Amino acid sequence: MTLSHEQEYQNSWQERQDYAENMQPIIGRLYRNSGIEIAVYGRPLVNTSTIDVIKAHKTVARFEERKLRLRESFPFLEAISKMDLAPARIDLGKLAYGYIYKNAGEGRSIEEYLNAELAELINKGDEQKPRDVVLYGFGRIGRLLARLLIERGGSHADLRLRAIVVRGGRDGDLEKRASLLRRDSIHGPFNGSITVDHEKSAIKANGNYIQVIYSNSPDEVDYTKYGIENALIVDNTGIWKDEDGLGLHLKSTGAAKVLLTAPAKGDIKNVVYGVNNQDIKSEDKIVSAASCTTNAITPVLKAINDKFGIKNGHVETVHSYTNDQNLIDNYHKAERRGRSAALNMVITSTGAAKAVAKALPELAGKLTGNAIRVPTPNVSMAIINLNLETATDREELNEFLRNTSLYSDLRDQIDYTASTEIVSTDLVGSRYAGVVDSQATIVDGDRVVLYVWYDNEFGYSCQVVRVMRDMAEVSFPSLPR
C-alpha cells in the first residue's frame, strides 16, 4: 500500500525522534563519565531536549550542500562511546558529514576513521587531575560560572568547584544564595537539584559539594581548612582590578592563581580566549578575562584583520543595562547612570575598543568606541564600522565569516546567523563570545559595517571558563581540528 505524503512525513519524524531519544543517554554518559562534550556543527547537545538534537542536525543544511540525518550520525556516536578518550569537545556532525559526503573516510571503516581523527585523545582519559576552583563573589557572572562548572561536574571534571566566598553571613543568607542559583529571571531554572547544608554552610548541587565561606577580605581565608589546595580563585566582584588588590588573594593559604572577570589595570594580561590565550604562561599568577564586549568584538576583528586588514574603525555598543545602573532615578557618581535603567537609553563610555589592543596589539590606536545602555536585561550588540586595507563585497565577507565560524580556530568564539527574524532574546544562553548577524552586514568597497550579537552574561561566562582551563593547565581540545 502506498503511503500518503502525510504518513511519510509522520514516519520520518518518528524515526528522527527515535534516534534522538537513543542518542541522549549516550551523550549524557559521555559527558558525565568521560568529560566528552558532543556537538553538531557547533551546537552543543549536552543537557538538551529531543527536539534540540533534531534541530541541531537540521542546521547542517545551512552550512553544507545537504542535510545530515540522525540515522547517519548515530553510528559515529555509538563508535565514539566505545572509545577510551580524554575530555574534549567533539563535533559529531562534522565527523559524520565529512566521512559520508566529503570522502574523508578514504575507504576506512567508521572505527578506523575515528581512531585517526581523534588520535590525540585516545587512551589519555586518566592523565588529567581536576583543579580546585573558588568563586570569590556570587553575582551575575559568579552564579553563571557556578552553573557551568556544576554542569561539567563528575568523575572526569577538569575544573572542580569547591567553594564560593561572599560577604555577610546573616541569618537566611545561605538559603538566599542557593535560591538565586536555583532560579534566574533571565536564564531560567537551574537544571538539577540544589539543597542546603546549614550545619556545614554548604550548597549541594547535582553531586557537587560547594562550601560557602564568609569573608570581608581576599587575604583572610584559609582554604586548606576545607580541603582546598592549589586553587584557582575567580574574582567576580570587580572591586580589585590591579596587581596589589588582586594579589591579596595569593596571601590566603591554598590559593595559587587568580582570574579577574573584568578588565584589569596595569601590566596584568587581559586575555580574550581564542585570540591571545597562548600568552598565558604557567608562571602567571594573576590574569584578566577582559570584558564581555572585548570578548565579543576581538575574535571578529582578528578574523577580519587577518584576511582584509583594518585601517581604522569605530565600535558602538548597544548594551543591556547592568547592576551598576539605577532602576529608578537616584544619585550615581557616574554621568547619566543615575537615570532609570529600565526607562531610558543611556549614553555612556566603554573601554572595550581600546582594550582590544591588549589582546590584539596590531589594532592599537585604530579603534574608537562608545556605548548606549538600553532597557533590556541581557544580550547586547556591537556595531563595528571599519575601513579595510582590502576592498570586498557583502557576499565574500559573509562567506568568510561563515567559514570562520565553522572551520577556524575561532569557531568556539564566533557564531554566525543568516536568519532575517532573529532578535535579542533569541540569543539568551548563547555559548559564543559573539554572533555575526549576516543579514545586517553592510559593505561598500573598503568600508564595512558588521552587527555582532552577544549574551553579555552567559556567552562571556563561557569564555571565562575557557581561560580558567588554560590557567589551570588542563587540556580541552575541540575536534575535528
mmCIF file of N, CA, C and O in Angstrom, residues 139-229:
data_model
loop_
_atom_site.group_PDB
_atom_site.id
_atom_site.type_symbol
_atom_site.label_atom_id
_atom_site.label_comp_id
_atom_site.label_asym_id
_atom_site.label_seq_id
_atom_site.Cartn_x
_atom_site.Cartn_y
_atom_site.Cartn_z
ATOM 1 N N GLY A 139 27.723 37.071 42.186
ATOM 2 C CA GLY A 139 26.731 37.886 41.494
ATOM 3 C C GLY A 139 26.328 37.252 40.177
ATOM 4 O O GLY A 139 26.302 36.037 40.034
ATOM 5 N N ARG A 140 26.000 38.084 39.172
ATOM 6 C CA ARG A 140 25.512 37.565 37.891
ATOM 7 C C ARG A 140 26.516 36.587 37.253
ATOM 8 O O ARG A 140 26.158 35.481 36.885
ATOM 9 N N ILE A 141 27.764 37.012 37.120
ATOM 10 C CA ILE A 141 28.757 36.159 36.477
ATOM 11 C C ILE A 141 29.121 34.985 37.379
ATOM 12 O O ILE A 141 29.261 33.851 36.918
ATOM 13 N N GLY A 142 29.255 35.225 38.662
ATOM 14 C CA GLY A 142 29.608 34.157 39.586
ATOM 15 C C GLY A 142 28.613 33.007 39.553
ATOM 16 O O GLY A 142 28.993 31.832 39.531
ATOM 17 N N ARG A 143 27.336 33.320 39.534
ATOM 18 C CA ARG A 143 26.324 32.257 39.535
ATOM 19 C C ARG A 143 26.278 31.513 38.204
ATOM 20 O O ARG A 143 26.018 30.305 38.167
ATOM 21 N N LEU A 144 26.511 32.223 37.102
ATOM 22 C CA LEU A 144 26.547 31.529 35.810
ATOM 23 C C LEU A 144 27.788 30.646 35.695
ATOM 24 O O LEU A 144 27.727 29.545 35.137
ATOM 25 N N LEU A 145 28.901 31.103 36.234
ATOM 26 C CA LEU A 145 30.090 30.254 36.264
ATOM 27 C C LEU A 145 29.828 29.011 37.102
ATOM 28 O O LEU A 145 30.252 27.899 36.745
ATOM 29 N N ALA A 146 29.107 29.186 38.213
ATOM 30 C CA ALA A 146 28.757 28.035 39.044
ATOM 31 C C ALA A 146 27.926 27.037 38.245
ATOM 32 O O ALA A 146 28.163 25.822 38.293
ATOM 33 N N ARG A 147 26.949 27.530 37.500
ATOM 34 C CA ARG A 147 26.122 26.636 36.678
ATOM 35 C C ARG A 147 26.979 25.867 35.667
ATOM 36 O O ARG A 147 26.812 24.667 35.467
ATOM 37 N N LEU A 148 27.894 26.565 35.016
ATOM 38 C CA LEU A 148 28.734 25.930 34.008
ATOM 39 C C LEU A 148 29.669 24.892 34.628
ATOM 40 O O LEU A 148 29.880 23.809 34.063
ATOM 41 N N LEU A 149 30.226 25.195 35.803
ATOM 42 C CA LEU A 149 31.130 24.258 36.458
ATOM 43 C C LEU A 149 30.379 23.050 37.009
ATOM 44 O O LEU A 149 30.865 21.915 36.931
ATOM 45 N N ILE A 150 29.193 23.295 37.549
ATOM 46 C CA ILE A 150 28.369 22.184 38.044
ATOM 47 C C ILE A 150 27.945 21.299 36.878
ATOM 48 O O ILE A 150 27.922 20.068 36.973
ATOM 49 N N GLU A 151 27.603 21.914 35.766
ATOM 50 C CA GLU A 151 27.219 21.175 34.566
ATOM 51 C C GLU A 151 28.313 20.218 34.136
ATOM 52 O O GLU A 151 28.056 19.123 33.641
ATOM 53 N N ARG A 152 29.562 20.632 34.325
ATOM 54 C CA ARG A 152 30.712 19.811 33.932
ATOM 55 C C ARG A 152 31.243 18.984 35.084
ATOM 56 O O ARG A 152 32.338 18.425 34.996
ATOM 57 N N GLY A 153 30.505 18.915 36.188
ATOM 58 C CA GLY A 153 30.953 18.130 37.328
ATOM 59 C C GLY A 153 30.893 16.644 37.035
ATOM 60 O O GLY A 153 30.296 16.192 36.071
ATOM 61 N N GLY A 154 31.537 15.875 37.900
ATOM 62 C CA GLY A 154 31.545 14.429 37.712
ATOM 63 C C GLY A 154 32.934 13.867 37.893
ATOM 64 O O GLY A 154 33.890 14.593 38.197
ATOM 65 N N SER A 155 33.063 12.584 37.681
ATOM 66 C CA SER A 155 34.340 11.916 37.941
ATOM 67 C C SER A 155 35.455 12.379 37.015
ATOM 68 O O SER A 155 36.631 12.233 37.337
ATOM 69 N N HIS A 156 35.102 12.923 35.849
ATOM 70 C CA HIS A 156 36.121 13.368 34.902
ATOM 71 C C HIS A 156 36.138 14.895 34.746
ATOM 72 O O HIS A 156 36.585 15.419 33.734
ATOM 73 N N ALA A 157 35.666 15.596 35.758
ATOM 74 C CA ALA A 157 35.669 17.058 35.699
ATOM 75 C C ALA A 157 37.101 17.581 35.666
ATOM 76 O O ALA A 157 37.959 17.117 36.423
ATOM 77 N N ASP A 158 37.386 18.534 34.781
ATOM 78 C CA ASP A 158 38.721 19.122 34.736
ATOM 79 C C ASP A 158 38.846 20.292 35.709
ATOM 80 O O ASP A 158 39.922 20.593 36.213
ATOM 81 N N LEU A 159 37.737 20.977 35.960
ATOM 82 C CA LEU A 159 37.674 22.050 36.938
ATOM 83 C C LEU A 159 36.608 21.684 37.970
ATOM 84 O O LEU A 159 35.481 21.376 37.599
ATOM 85 N N ARG A 160 36.950 21.725 39.240
ATOM 86 C CA ARG A 160 36.021 21.296 40.276
ATOM 87 C C ARG A 160 35.697 22.462 41.203
ATOM 88 O O ARG A 160 36.575 22.971 41.896
ATOM 89 N N LEU A 161 34.450 22.892 41.174
ATOM 90 C CA LEU A 161 34.022 23.992 42.033
ATOM 91 C C LEU A 161 33.972 23.510 43.480
ATOM 92 O O LEU A 161 33.164 22.660 43.826
ATOM 93 N N ARG A 162 34.827 24.081 44.314
ATOM 94 C CA ARG A 162 34.913 23.649 45.703
ATOM 95 C C ARG A 162 34.278 24.628 46.683
ATOM 96 O O ARG A 162 33.816 24.217 47.757
ATOM 97 N N ALA A 163 34.281 25.925 46.323
ATOM 98 C CA ALA A 163 33.771 26.908 47.291
ATOM 99 C C ALA A 163 33.377 28.201 46.602
ATOM 100 O O ALA A 163 33.851 28.508 45.501
ATOM 101 N N ILE A 164 32.504 28.937 47.273
ATOM 102 C CA ILE A 164 32.250 30.332 46.924
ATOM 103 C C ILE A 164 32.525 31.176 48.159
ATOM 104 O O ILE A 164 32.339 30.717 49.295
ATOM 105 N N VAL A 165 33.013 32.377 47.936
ATOM 106 C CA VAL A 165 33.322 33.284 49.038
ATOM 107 C C VAL A 165 32.491 34.544 48.869
ATOM 108 O O VAL A 165 32.496 35.156 47.793
ATOM 109 N N VAL A 166 31.770 34.917 49.905
ATOM 110 C CA VAL A 166 30.912 36.103 49.867
ATOM 111 C C VAL A 166 31.020 36.857 51.188
ATOM 112 O O VAL A 166 31.492 36.323 52.193
ATOM 113 N N ARG A 167 30.572 38.092 51.161
ATOM 114 C CA ARG A 167 30.462 38.850 52.408
ATOM 115 C C ARG A 167 29.171 38.466 53.125
ATOM 116 O O ARG A 167 28.277 37.886 52.531
ATOM 117 N N GLY A 168 29.071 38.845 54.395
ATOM 118 C CA GLY A 168 27.803 38.670 55.093
ATOM 119 C C GLY A 168 27.848 37.540 56.087
ATOM 120 O O GLY A 168 28.766 37.439 56.901
ATOM 121 N N GLY A 169 26.851 36.660 55.999
ATOM 122 C CA GLY A 169 26.746 35.574 56.946
ATOM 123 C C GLY A 169 25.574 35.734 57.887
ATOM 124 O O GLY A 169 25.454 35.021 58.879
ATOM 125 N N ARG A 170 24.673 36.662 57.584
ATOM 126 C CA ARG A 170 23.500 36.870 58.420
ATOM 127 C C ARG A 170 22.516 35.722 58.267
ATOM 128 O O ARG A 170 22.583 34.947 57.324
ATOM 129 N N ASP A 171 21.583 35.639 59.188
ATOM 130 C CA ASP A 171 20.573 34.582 59.140
ATOM 131 C C ASP A 171 19.839 34.608 57.801
ATOM 132 O O ASP A 171 19.415 35.675 57.338
ATOM 133 N N GLY A 172 19.706 33.452 57.202
ATOM 134 C CA GLY A 172 18.993 33.346 55.929
ATOM 135 C C GLY A 172 19.847 33.577 54.711
ATOM 136 O O GLY A 172 19.388 33.375 53.578
ATOM 137 N N ASP A 173 21.108 33.993 54.903
ATOM 138 C CA ASP A 173 21.973 34.317 53.759
ATOM 139 C C ASP A 173 22.226 33.103 52.878
ATOM 140 O O ASP A 173 22.150 33.178 51.649
ATOM 141 N N LEU A 174 22.527 31.969 53.511
ATOM 142 C CA LEU A 174 22.851 30.760 52.758
ATOM 143 C C LEU A 174 21.685 30.328 51.870
ATOM 144 O O LEU A 174 21.871 29.975 50.700
ATOM 145 N N GLU A 175 20.476 30.373 52.415
ATOM 146 C CA GLU A 175 19.296 29.988 51.650
ATOM 147 C C GLU A 175 19.062 30.954 50.494
ATOM 148 O O GLU A 175 18.658 30.550 49.398
ATOM 149 N N LYS A 176 19.331 32.228 50.722
ATOM 150 C CA LYS A 176 19.186 33.228 49.655
ATOM 151 C C LYS A 176 20.157 32.956 48.511
ATOM 152 O O LYS A 176 19.810 33.054 47.332
ATOM 153 N N ARG A 177 21.407 32.647 48.871
ATOM 154 C CA ARG A 177 22.410 32.362 47.837
ATOM 155 C C ARG A 177 21.980 31.158 47.005
ATOM 156 O O ARG A 177 22.080 31.146 45.780
ATOM 157 N N ALA A 178 21.514 30.113 47.690
ATOM 158 C CA ALA A 178 21.074 28.906 46.987
ATOM 159 C C ALA A 178 19.876 29.192 46.104
ATOM 160 O O ALA A 178 19.769 28.678 44.982
ATOM 161 N N SER A 179 18.966 30.032 46.592
ATOM 162 C CA SER A 179 17.766 30.362 45.828
ATOM 163 C C SER A 179 18.113 31.117 44.549
ATOM 164 O O SER A 179 17.526 30.874 43.486
ATOM 165 N N LEU A 180 19.084 32.023 44.626
ATOM 166 C CA LEU A 180 19.500 32.769 43.439
ATOM 167 C C LEU A 180 20.190 31.873 42.420
ATOM 168 O O LEU A 180 20.140 32.126 41.213
ATOM 169 N N LEU A 181 20.839 30.816 42.895
ATOM 170 C CA LEU A 181 21.430 29.844 41.978
ATOM 171 C C LEU A 181 20.347 28.962 41.366
ATOM 172 O O LEU A 181 20.429 28.565 40.202
ATOM 173 N N ARG A 182 19.330 28.696 42.154
ATOM 174 C CA ARG A 182 18.252 27.795 41.731
ATOM 175 C C ARG A 182 17.342 28.436 40.687
ATOM 176 O O ARG A 182 16.853 27.771 39.778
ATOM 177 N N ARG A 183 17.101 29.728 40.808
ATOM 178 C CA ARG A 183 16.161 30.432 39.922
ATOM 179 C C ARG A 183 16.827 31.668 39.327
ATOM 180 O O ARG A 183 17.496 32.407 40.035
ATOM 181 N N ASP A 184 16.621 31.866 38.048
ATOM 182 C CA ASP A 184 17.189 33.049 37.390
ATOM 183 C C ASP A 184 16.164 33.611 36.416
ATOM 184 O O ASP A 184 15.665 32.897 35.545
ATOM 185 N N SER A 185 15.864 34.893 36.546
ATOM 186 C CA SER A 185 14.810 35.518 35.744
ATOM 187 C C SER A 185 15.142 35.544 34.261
ATOM 188 O O SER A 185 14.246 35.600 33.415
ATOM 189 N N ILE A 186 16.419 35.507 33.937
ATOM 190 C CA ILE A 186 16.843 35.574 32.533
ATOM 191 C C ILE A 186 17.167 34.191 31.987
ATOM 192 O O ILE A 186 16.700 33.805 30.908
ATOM 193 N N HIS A 187 17.945 33.438 32.706
ATOM 194 C CA HIS A 187 18.455 32.168 32.193
ATOM 195 C C HIS A 187 17.632 30.966 32.641
ATOM 196 O O HIS A 187 17.974 29.825 32.293
ATOM 197 N N GLY A 188 16.575 31.214 33.391
ATOM 198 C CA GLY A 188 15.660 30.138 33.742
ATOM 199 C C GLY A 188 16.101 29.340 34.950
ATOM 200 O O GLY A 188 17.114 29.632 35.590
ATOM 201 N N PRO A 189 15.367 28.283 35.273
ATOM 202 C CA PRO A 189 15.682 27.484 36.449
ATOM 203 C C PRO A 189 16.951 26.664 36.275
ATOM 204 O O PRO A 189 17.321 26.299 35.154
ATOM 205 N N PHE A 190 17.608 26.395 37.381
ATOM 206 C CA PHE A 190 18.781 25.530 37.395
ATOM 207 C C PHE A 190 18.385 24.128 36.951
ATOM 208 O O PHE A 190 17.343 23.610 37.346
ATOM 209 N N ASN A 191 19.211 23.529 36.108
ATOM 210 C CA ASN A 191 18.906 22.206 35.573
ATOM 211 C C ASN A 191 19.402 21.133 36.546
ATOM 212 O O ASN A 191 20.489 20.584 36.390
ATOM 213 N N GLY A 192 18.598 20.862 37.569
ATOM 214 C CA GLY A 192 19.006 19.847 38.530
ATOM 215 C C GLY A 192 18.474 20.121 39.913
ATOM 216 O O GLY A 192 17.457 20.797 40.095
ATOM 217 N N SER A 193 19.177 19.595 40.903
ATOM 218 C CA SER A 193 18.742 19.661 42.293
ATOM 219 C C SER A 193 19.719 20.476 43.131
ATOM 220 O O SER A 193 20.945 20.303 43.013
ATOM 221 N N ILE A 194 19.187 21.362 43.953
ATOM 222 C CA ILE A 194 20.007 22.162 44.863
ATOM 223 C C ILE A 194 19.436 22.053 46.272
ATOM 224 O O ILE A 194 18.247 22.276 46.489
ATOM 225 N N THR A 195 20.285 21.678 47.219
ATOM 226 C CA THR A 195 19.891 21.653 48.633
ATOM 227 C C THR A 195 20.952 22.373 49.451
ATOM 228 O O THR A 195 22.088 22.587 48.986
ATOM 229 N N VAL A 196 20.595 22.718 50.676
ATOM 230 C CA VAL A 196 21.478 23.488 51.544
ATOM 231 C C VAL A 196 21.855 22.653 52.770
ATOM 232 O O VAL A 196 21.001 22.018 53.389
ATOM 233 N N ASP A 197 23.147 22.632 53.089
ATOM 234 C CA ASP A 197 23.646 22.016 54.319
ATOM 235 C C ASP A 197 23.917 23.146 55.310
ATOM 236 O O ASP A 197 24.984 23.760 55.289
ATOM 237 N N HIS A 198 22.931 23.440 56.162
ATOM 238 C CA HIS A 198 23.059 24.568 57.087
ATOM 239 C C HIS A 198 24.158 24.327 58.107
ATOM 240 O O HIS A 198 24.894 25.257 58.482
ATOM 241 N N GLU A 199 24.299 23.097 58.572
ATOM 242 C CA GLU A 199 25.265 22.794 59.618
ATOM 243 C C GLU A 199 26.691 23.076 59.178
ATOM 244 O O GLU A 199 27.499 23.629 59.929
ATOM 245 N N LYS A 200 27.013 22.730 57.920
ATOM 246 C CA LYS A 200 28.378 22.907 57.426
ATOM 247 C C LYS A 200 28.509 24.095 56.480
ATOM 248 O O LYS A 200 29.565 24.287 55.877
ATOM 249 N N SER A 201 27.442 24.870 56.336
ATOM 250 C CA SER A 201 27.440 26.060 55.487
ATOM 251 C C SER A 201 27.889 25.716 54.061
ATOM 252 O O SER A 201 28.942 26.158 53.584
ATOM 253 N N ALA A 202 27.064 24.914 53.402
ATOM 254 C CA ALA A 202 27.422 24.466 52.057
ATOM 255 C C ALA A 202 26.174 24.334 51.199
ATOM 256 O O ALA A 202 25.047 24.236 51.695
ATOM 257 N N ILE A 203 26.393 24.352 49.889
ATOM 258 C CA ILE A 203 25.335 24.126 48.902
ATOM 259 C C ILE A 203 25.664 22.829 48.178
ATOM 260 O O ILE A 203 26.801 22.622 47.727
ATOM 261 N N LYS A 204 24.672 21.953 48.066
ATOM 262 C CA LYS A 204 24.837 20.695 47.332
ATOM 263 C C LYS A 204 24.037 20.789 46.037
ATOM 264 O O LYS A 204 22.835 21.012 46.062
ATOM 265 N N ALA A 205 24.749 20.628 44.902
ATOM 266 C CA ALA A 205 24.108 20.803 43.593
ATOM 267 C C ALA A 205 24.564 19.716 42.640
ATOM 268 O O ALA A 205 25.744 19.655 42.274
ATOM 269 N N ASN A 206 23.642 18.840 42.259
ATOM 270 C CA ASN A 206 23.927 17.784 41.276
ATOM 271 C C ASN A 206 25.204 17.005 41.605
ATOM 272 O O ASN A 206 26.043 16.754 40.732
ATOM 273 N N GLY A 207 25.362 16.646 42.867
ATOM 274 C CA GLY A 207 26.526 15.864 43.270
ATOM 275 C C GLY A 207 27.748 16.692 43.605
ATOM 276 O O GLY A 207 28.778 16.143 44.006
ATOM 277 N N ASN A 208 27.671 17.995 43.454
ATOM 278 C CA ASN A 208 28.786 18.884 43.788
ATOM 279 C C ASN A 208 28.572 19.460 45.183
ATOM 280 O O ASN A 208 27.512 20.031 45.467
ATOM 281 N N TYR A 209 29.585 19.320 46.037
ATOM 282 C CA TYR A 209 29.513 19.861 47.397
ATOM 283 C C TYR A 209 30.304 21.169 47.411
ATOM 284 O O TYR A 209 31.529 21.176 47.261
ATOM 285 N N ILE A 210 29.597 22.283 47.565
ATOM 286 C CA ILE A 210 30.206 23.610 47.423
ATOM 287 C C ILE A 210 30.188 24.321 48.764
ATOM 288 O O ILE A 210 29.124 24.673 49.294
ATOM 289 N N GLN A 211 31.363 24.525 49.321
ATOM 290 C CA GLN A 211 31.484 25.216 50.600
ATOM 291 C C GLN A 211 31.188 26.701 50.416
ATOM 292 O O GLN A 211 31.661 27.323 49.459
ATOM 293 N N VAL A 212 30.397 27.271 51.318
ATOM 294 C CA VAL A 212 30.148 28.712 51.310
ATOM 295 C C VAL A 212 30.958 29.327 52.435
ATOM 296 O O VAL A 212 30.771 28.999 53.613
ATOM 297 N N ILE A 213 31.880 30.210 52.064
ATOM 298 C CA ILE A 213 32.801 30.824 53.019
ATOM 299 C C ILE A 213 32.489 32.311 53.110
ATOM 300 O O ILE A 213 32.344 32.988 52.084
ATOM 301 N N TYR A 214 32.407 32.810 54.329
ATOM 302 C CA TYR A 214 32.140 34.229 54.532
ATOM 303 C C TYR A 214 33.428 34.939 54.910
ATOM 304 O O TYR A 214 34.131 34.535 55.834
ATOM 305 N N SER A 215 33.735 36.001 54.152
ATOM 306 C CA SER A 215 34.963 36.745 54.398
ATOM 307 C C SER A 215 34.818 38.160 53.860
ATOM 308 O O SER A 215 34.143 38.379 52.844
ATOM 309 N N ASN A 216 35.465 39.115 54.515
ATOM 310 C CA ASN A 216 35.396 40.513 54.073
ATOM 311 C C ASN A 216 36.643 40.947 53.319
ATOM 312 O O ASN A 216 36.705 42.066 52.820
ATOM 313 N N SER A 217 37.640 40.072 53.224
ATOM 314 C CA SER A 217 38.878 40.437 52.539
ATOM 315 C C SER A 217 39.482 39.213 51.864
ATOM 316 O O SER A 217 39.421 38.106 52.410
ATOM 317 N N PRO A 218 40.077 39.377 50.694
ATOM 318 C CA PRO A 218 40.634 38.235 49.953
ATOM 319 C C PRO A 218 41.771 37.526 50.675
ATOM 320 O O PRO A 218 42.063 36.366 50.366
ATOM 321 N N ASP A 219 42.448 38.197 51.605
ATOM 322 C CA ASP A 219 43.628 37.599 52.247
ATOM 323 C C ASP A 219 43.319 36.969 53.599
ATOM 324 O O ASP A 219 44.229 36.601 54.342
ATOM 325 N N GLU A 220 42.034 36.788 53.929
ATOM 326 C CA GLU A 220 41.661 36.296 55.253
ATOM 327 C C GLU A 220 41.256 34.823 55.283
ATOM 328 O O GLU A 220 40.919 34.293 56.343
ATOM 329 N N VAL A 221 41.259 34.140 54.140
ATOM 330 C CA VAL A 221 40.707 32.786 54.072
ATOM 331 C C VAL A 221 41.819 31.739 54.093
ATOM 332 O O VAL A 221 42.825 31.869 53.384
ATOM 333 N N ASP A 222 41.623 30.695 54.887
ATOM 334 C CA ASP A 222 42.500 29.531 54.840
ATOM 335 C C ASP A 222 41.729 28.422 54.131
ATOM 336 O O ASP A 222 40.926 27.711 54.729
ATOM 337 N N TYR A 223 41.974 28.289 52.836
ATOM 338 C CA TYR A 223 41.215 27.319 52.036
ATOM 339 C C TYR A 223 41.556 25.881 52.413
ATOM 340 O O TYR A 223 40.726 24.971 52.232
ATOM 341 N N THR A 224 42.756 25.655 52.929
ATOM 342 C CA THR A 224 43.142 24.284 53.278
ATOM 343 C C THR A 224 42.283 23.723 54.410
ATOM 344 O O THR A 224 42.191 22.499 54.562
ATOM 345 N N LYS A 225 41.655 24.575 55.197
ATOM 346 C CA LYS A 225 40.745 24.107 56.246
ATOM 347 C C LYS A 225 39.571 23.340 55.652
ATOM 348 O O LYS A 225 38.941 22.520 56.325
ATOM 349 N N TYR A 226 39.285 23.601 54.386
ATOM 350 C CA TYR A 226 38.167 22.947 53.700
ATOM 351 C C TYR A 226 38.651 21.890 52.711
ATOM 352 O O TYR A 226 37.889 21.422 51.857
ATOM 353 N N GLY A 227 39.917 21.542 52.807
ATOM 354 C CA GLY A 227 40.472 20.533 51.906
ATOM 355 C C GLY A 227 40.764 21.053 50.515
ATOM 356 O O GLY A 227 40.924 20.275 49.567
ATOM 357 N N ILE A 228 40.854 22.376 50.371
ATOM 358 C CA ILE A 228 41.082 23.002 49.067
ATOM 359 C C ILE A 228 42.559 23.358 48.933
ATOM 360 O O ILE A 228 43.115 24.063 49.773
ATOM 361 N N GLU A 229 43.182 22.865 47.887
ATOM 362 C CA GLU A 229 44.613 23.080 47.670
ATOM 363 C C GLU A 229 44.876 23.626 46.273
ATOM 364 O O GLU A 229 44.176 23.296 45.324
#
